[in-house]
XYZ file of C-alpha atoms in Angstrom:
121
model
C 88.278 192.826 119.355
C 90.712 190.496 117.879
C 92.378 187.144 118.678
C 95.195 186.533 116.376
C 96.290 182.856 116.367
C 99.708 181.909 115.106
C 102.391 179.206 115.270
C 100.853 176.475 113.205
C 102.708 174.586 110.555
C 103.758 171.266 109.202
C 105.394 168.854 111.516
C 106.256 165.206 111.644
C 104.600 162.768 114.231
C 106.300 162.851 117.422
C 107.258 166.492 117.135
C 106.212 169.642 118.788
C 104.629 173.099 118.106
C 103.708 176.016 120.348
C 100.744 178.021 119.277
C 100.102 181.567 120.360
C 97.020 183.708 120.618
C 97.459 187.395 120.993
C 94.457 189.419 122.274
C 93.908 192.934 121.370
C 91.272 195.509 121.101
C 89.925 195.463 124.729
C 91.189 194.094 128.032
C 90.605 190.515 128.723
C 90.913 190.732 132.527
C 88.828 188.122 133.967
C 88.552 186.198 130.782
C 88.570 182.498 130.111
C 90.814 181.790 127.275
C 90.385 178.354 125.153
C 91.802 176.340 122.164
C 89.703 174.348 119.958
C 90.417 172.506 116.789
C 88.435 171.429 113.799
C 89.596 168.911 111.482
C 88.222 168.537 107.825
C 84.722 166.950 107.833
C 84.416 167.142 111.567
C 82.814 169.623 114.153
C 84.764 171.915 116.150
C 85.940 170.357 119.470
C 87.332 171.400 122.852
C 91.188 171.178 122.983
C 92.184 173.226 126.331
C 91.239 176.100 128.476
C 92.682 178.279 131.105
C 90.990 180.506 133.813
C 92.085 184.175 133.913
C 94.375 183.584 136.816
C 95.972 180.418 135.229
C 95.371 178.553 138.149
C 92.805 176.364 136.637
C 93.333 174.431 133.338
C 91.025 172.158 131.385
C 92.027 169.646 128.763
C 90.275 167.254 126.323
C 91.129 163.615 127.623
C 93.088 162.899 124.338
C 95.285 165.854 124.973
C 96.180 165.298 128.637
C 99.900 164.854 129.132
C 100.668 165.959 125.625
C 99.230 169.510 125.550
C 99.838 172.383 127.909
C 98.084 175.761 127.972
C 99.453 178.731 129.546
C 98.872 182.386 129.487
C 100.803 185.639 129.924
C 98.439 188.443 131.242
C 101.106 190.875 130.800
C 101.375 190.108 126.996
C 97.361 189.320 126.700
C 98.475 186.026 124.981
C 97.623 182.384 125.575
C 99.823 179.718 124.301
C 99.298 175.881 123.667
C 102.368 173.816 123.632
C 101.794 170.583 121.693
C 104.051 167.718 122.093
C 104.091 164.078 120.962
C 101.826 165.217 117.980
C 100.014 162.545 116.173
C 98.569 162.640 112.462
C 95.046 162.754 114.208
C 95.956 165.965 115.689
C 95.871 167.749 112.011
C 93.284 170.452 112.109
C 92.747 174.080 112.245
C 93.268 175.332 115.624
C 91.231 178.422 116.969
C 91.562 180.253 120.221
C 88.674 181.922 121.963
C 87.698 184.168 124.744
C 84.717 184.396 126.967
C 83.864 186.358 130.309
C 81.733 183.487 131.737
C 81.568 180.220 130.137
C 81.667 176.434 130.743
C 85.463 176.054 129.740
C 84.804 173.022 127.634
C 81.784 174.458 125.774
C 81.659 176.229 122.693
C 79.985 179.132 124.030
C 82.868 181.554 123.793
C 82.212 185.307 122.929
C 85.090 185.961 120.850
C 86.981 183.583 118.380
C 90.345 183.884 116.321
C 90.706 183.138 112.736
C 92.633 179.908 113.397
C 95.988 178.337 112.359
C 96.706 175.154 110.483
C 98.568 172.331 112.174
C 99.443 169.555 109.897
C 101.072 166.428 111.473
C 102.677 163.869 108.793
C 103.081 160.428 109.563
């Protein structure tokens, strides 16, 4: 099972990035997919999550209105569109998958390797 996150990079404040997370090695039918981030010296925190159907999405308060999570089931891929980026959004972003989980928790079954997002001021 592999989750491959990509799309990170360096962007100026106010800019946008789209992260992708491609899942492989098994079918993720019925899985919740989530994005988390971890800044240097800080704990990993919830960013956003999406149900298998895509009908339910969840966001951390500080990301609401700026970030959008979506998924393409045909490609086994989940996306995180990040707009109006701020320097405090700088972190390594991780994707995760779980069959049954509280979407905002850290109790996911599978984790990707992370992709670094750096927002300059």
